[in-house]
């Protein structure tokens, strides 16, 4: 949602001829509805606007995961935090029958996956490319237990880790390995069966 990144994303979508097939929404997906991410537009599209980076850099900063508009720092660009349903409403051609989701939210993935679960169960979200970073969950107020519970629910919904070879494997062994910090993050593809 940083202004500099937003400009690069829009240019990339246009350069790849995807304008009529992609919905760009200048918002952050999340659970803190009615809140905003306050970003200072001077970081040149670096990671300094990410909530986890803000919390690590400024431990006492209370706005790292969203503030009300009237509590934002002076000069900040306010990026609204919205639910997935809001984003789905602006997709060209209406709600999709099948959706692939890319999640790279620096420790906020448990909340995003929790919000996606009804869409997975309904068979709308069938593919998820996700970066899982348990080492940052505590910065988002998520315990390892809560993270394990959400990913277990995803696995119970008929989702599997899909390897580059095309072979499917259970999700939870990967999550358990990450919870033991070996390594502290991983990106992988999850495929979910339609009901």
Tab-separated table of C-alpha atoms in Angstrom:
chain	number	residue	atom	x	y	z
A	1	UNK	CA	0.000	0.000	0.000
A	2	UNK	CA	2.976	2.409	0.029
A	3	UNK	CA	2.393	5.145	-2.584
A	4	UNK	CA	5.677	4.369	-4.336
A	5	UNK	CA	4.859	0.652	-4.502
A	6	UNK	CA	1.315	1.375	-5.661
A	7	UNK	CA	2.692	3.297	-8.654
A	8	UNK	CA	5.028	0.395	-9.537
A	9	UNK	CA	2.233	-2.179	-9.254
A	10	UNK	CA	-0.112	-0.154	-11.479
A	11	UNK	CA	2.634	0.313	-14.066
A	12	UNK	CA	3.437	-3.416	-13.999
A	13	UNK	CA	-0.181	-4.448	-14.491
A	14	UNK	CA	-0.485	-2.042	-17.414
A	15	UNK	CA	2.796	-3.122	-19.020
A	16	UNK	CA	1.685	-6.773	-18.879
A	17	UNK	CA	-1.702	-6.104	-20.481
A	18	UNK	CA	-3.622	-7.169	-17.365
A	19	UNK	CA	-5.681	-4.006	-16.785
A	20	UNK	CA	-8.967	-5.676	-17.791
A	21	UNK	CA	-8.205	-8.882	-15.845
A	22	UNK	CA	-6.865	-7.556	-12.557
A	23	UNK	CA	-8.523	-5.558	-9.806
A	24	UNK	CA	-6.119	-3.259	-7.979
A	25	UNK	CA	-7.355	-2.084	-4.622
A	26	UNK	CA	-5.294	0.491	-2.684
A	27	UNK	CA	-6.041	-1.103	0.657
A	28	UNK	CA	-4.627	-3.543	3.172
A	29	UNK	CA	-6.462	-6.816	3.869
A	30	UNK	CA	-6.973	-7.394	7.535
A	31	UNK	CA	-9.138	-7.832	10.581
A	32	UNK	CA	-8.733	-4.347	12.104
A	33	UNK	CA	-11.717	-2.964	10.228
A	34	UNK	CA	-12.255	0.765	10.476
A	35	UNK	CA	-8.536	1.245	11.030
A	36	UNK	CA	-5.832	2.479	8.684
A	37	UNK	CA	-2.147	1.798	8.139
A	38	UNK	CA	-0.362	5.150	8.441
A	39	UNK	CA	2.473	5.277	5.921
A	40	UNK	CA	4.959	8.068	5.367
A	41	UNK	CA	5.546	8.312	1.588
A	42	UNK	CA	9.314	8.665	1.634
A	43	UNK	CA	10.645	5.137	1.750
A	44	UNK	CA	11.063	4.440	-1.954
A	45	UNK	CA	8.987	1.240	-1.856
A	46	UNK	CA	11.103	-0.415	0.831
A	47	UNK	CA	9.768	-2.633	3.614
A	48	UNK	CA	9.602	0.261	6.070
A	49	UNK	CA	5.858	0.560	5.660
A	50	UNK	CA	5.112	-3.004	6.681
A	51	UNK	CA	3.533	-3.368	10.121
A	52	UNK	CA	6.030	-5.984	11.306
A	53	UNK	CA	8.972	-3.845	10.225
A	54	UNK	CA	7.461	-0.846	12.001
A	55	UNK	CA	6.961	-2.844	15.198
A	56	UNK	CA	10.499	-4.248	15.120
A	57	UNK	CA	12.018	-0.853	14.434
A	58	UNK	CA	9.755	1.045	16.838
A	59	UNK	CA	8.645	-1.335	19.643
A	60	UNK	CA	6.539	1.304	21.402
A	61	UNK	CA	4.763	2.429	18.259
A	62	UNK	CA	1.062	1.784	18.707
A	63	UNK	CA	-0.019	2.436	15.127
A	64	UNK	CA	2.015	-0.390	13.558
A	65	UNK	CA	-1.071	-2.517	12.923
A	66	UNK	CA	-3.612	0.210	12.239
A	67	UNK	CA	-5.055	3.342	13.802
A	68	UNK	CA	-8.213	5.376	13.486
A	69	UNK	CA	-7.888	8.178	10.927
A	70	UNK	CA	-7.822	10.892	13.610
A	71	UNK	CA	-4.923	9.196	15.467
A	72	UNK	CA	-2.514	8.951	12.515
A	73	UNK	CA	0.848	10.724	12.578
A	74	UNK	CA	1.014	14.072	10.728
A	75	UNK	CA	1.810	13.723	7.024
A	76	UNK	CA	0.981	10.015	6.856
A	77	UNK	CA	-0.895	8.491	3.944
A	78	UNK	CA	-3.814	6.505	5.374
A	79	UNK	CA	-4.328	3.108	3.788
A	80	UNK	CA	-7.682	1.607	4.819
A	81	UNK	CA	-7.808	-1.901	6.252
A	82	UNK	CA	-10.619	-3.821	4.548
A	83	UNK	CA	-12.026	-7.365	4.608
A	84	UNK	CA	-11.616	-9.742	1.650
A	85	UNK	CA	-15.299	-9.332	0.770
A	86	UNK	CA	-14.670	-5.662	-0.072
A	87	UNK	CA	-11.895	-6.584	-2.484
A	88	UNK	CA	-13.973	-9.318	-4.138
A	89	UNK	CA	-16.730	-6.804	-4.910
A	90	UNK	CA	-14.492	-4.780	-7.258
A	91	UNK	CA	-13.111	-7.639	-9.358
A	92	UNK	CA	-13.897	-7.094	-13.067
A	93	UNK	CA	-16.846	-9.257	-14.120
A	94	UNK	CA	-18.107	-9.666	-10.552
A	95	UNK	CA	-17.283	-12.297	-7.977
A	96	UNK	CA	-15.103	-15.052	-9.375
A	97	UNK	CA	-16.121	-18.695	-9.320
A	98	UNK	CA	-12.517	-19.621	-8.564
A	99	UNK	CA	-9.814	-17.509	-6.978
A	100	UNK	CA	-6.048	-17.750	-6.528
A	101	UNK	CA	-4.696	-15.671	-3.633
A	102	UNK	CA	-1.095	-14.518	-3.069
A	103	UNK	CA	-0.295	-13.784	0.586
A	104	UNK	CA	2.917	-12.038	1.620
A	105	UNK	CA	1.955	-9.950	4.633
A	106	UNK	CA	4.964	-10.137	6.940
A	107	UNK	CA	3.470	-12.043	9.881
A	108	UNK	CA	-0.199	-11.162	9.303
A	109	UNK	CA	-0.925	-14.395	7.393
A	110	UNK	CA	-2.855	-16.073	10.215
A	111	UNK	CA	-5.522	-13.355	10.101
A	112	UNK	CA	-5.661	-13.436	6.306
A	113	UNK	CA	-6.001	-17.248	6.222
A	114	UNK	CA	-8.665	-17.067	8.968
A	115	UNK	CA	-10.604	-14.637	6.764
A	116	UNK	CA	-10.162	-16.862	3.713
A	117	UNK	CA	-11.456	-20.049	5.379
A	118	UNK	CA	-15.140	-19.482	4.465
A	119	UNK	CA	-14.080	-18.866	0.850
A	120	UNK	CA	-11.974	-22.056	0.885
A	121	UNK	CA	-14.850	-24.096	2.309
A	122	UNK	CA	-17.183	-22.646	-0.359
A	123	UNK	CA	-14.722	-23.714	-3.072
A	124	UNK	CA	-14.016	-20.173	-4.289
A	125	UNK	CA	-10.410	-19.953	-3.073
A	126	UNK	CA	-8.706	-22.998	-4.585
A	127	UNK	CA	-5.079	-21.933	-4.768
A	128	UNK	CA	-2.986	-19.987	-2.245
A	129	UNK	CA	0.617	-18.893	-2.683
A	130	UNK	CA	1.693	-17.965	0.836
A	131	UNK	CA	4.717	-16.820	2.768
A	132	UNK	CA	4.441	-18.123	6.337
A	133	UNK	CA	6.525	-16.264	8.933
A	134	UNK	CA	5.779	-17.513	12.476
A	135	UNK	CA	8.710	-15.491	13.848
A	136	UNK	CA	6.611	-12.357	13.224
A	137	UNK	CA	3.250	-13.633	14.487
A	138	UNK	CA	3.729	-12.313	18.008
A	139	UNK	CA	4.150	-8.798	16.573
A	140	UNK	CA	0.647	-9.170	15.133
A	141	UNK	CA	-0.678	-10.451	18.467
A	142	UNK	CA	-0.953	-14.052	17.232
A	143	UNK	CA	0.221	-16.965	19.370
A	144	UNK	CA	1.804	-20.093	17.941
A	145	UNK	CA	-1.235	-21.987	19.225
A	146	UNK	CA	-3.641	-19.720	17.324
A	147	UNK	CA	-1.540	-19.994	14.161
A	148	UNK	CA	-1.436	-23.764	14.419
A	149	UNK	CA	-5.230	-23.830	14.896
A	150	UNK	CA	-5.893	-21.713	11.780
A	151	UNK	CA	-3.554	-23.732	9.560
A	152	UNK	CA	-5.039	-26.976	10.941
A	153	UNK	CA	-8.483	-25.686	9.921
A	154	UNK	CA	-7.122	-24.932	6.449
A	155	UNK	CA	-5.714	-28.456	6.186
A	156	UNK	CA	-9.026	-29.925	7.412
A	157	UNK	CA	-10.786	-27.997	4.635
A	158	UNK	CA	-9.164	-30.216	2.011
A	159	UNK	CA	-6.013	-28.171	1.369
A	160	UNK	CA	-2.585	-29.598	0.578
A	161	UNK	CA	0.903	-28.252	0.018
A	162	UNK	CA	1.717	-28.517	-3.676
A	163	UNK	CA	5.393	-29.103	-4.474
A	164	UNK	CA	7.104	-27.862	-7.638
A	165	UNK	CA	7.018	-31.452	-8.884
A	166	UNK	CA	3.226	-31.409	-8.667
A	167	UNK	CA	3.125	-33.840	-5.741
A	168	UNK	CA	0.792	-33.013	-2.873
A	169	UNK	CA	1.770	-33.289	0.780
A	170	UNK	CA	0.096	-32.362	4.093
A	171	UNK	CA	0.354	-28.728	5.198
A	172	UNK	CA	0.924	-29.255	8.914
A	173	UNK	CA	4.423	-30.827	8.793
A	174	UNK	CA	5.645	-27.674	7.009
A	175	UNK	CA	3.928	-25.447	9.578
A	176	UNK	CA	5.308	-27.483	12.494
A	177	UNK	CA	8.823	-27.189	11.058
A	178	UNK	CA	8.408	-23.421	10.757
A	179	UNK	CA	7.154	-23.215	14.344
A	180	UNK	CA	10.428	-24.825	15.404
A	181	UNK	CA	12.224	-22.060	13.418
A	182	UNK	CA	13.744	-24.364	10.827
A	183	UNK	CA	13.745	-22.107	8.764
A	184	UNK	CA	11.916	-19.111	10.246
A	185	UNK	CA	9.817	-18.566	7.090
A	186	UNK	CA	8.883	-20.330	3.875
A	187	UNK	CA	6.852	-19.630	0.768
A	188	UNK	CA	4.798	-22.421	-0.752
A	189	UNK	CA	1.719	-23.205	-2.811
A	190	UNK	CA	-1.426	-24.570	-1.191
A	191	UNK	CA	-4.086	-26.216	-3.326
A	192	UNK	CA	-7.593	-26.824	-2.012
A	193	UNK	CA	-10.149	-29.306	-3.279
A	194	UNK	CA	-13.510	-27.928	-4.342
A	195	UNK	CA	-16.561	-29.331	-2.534
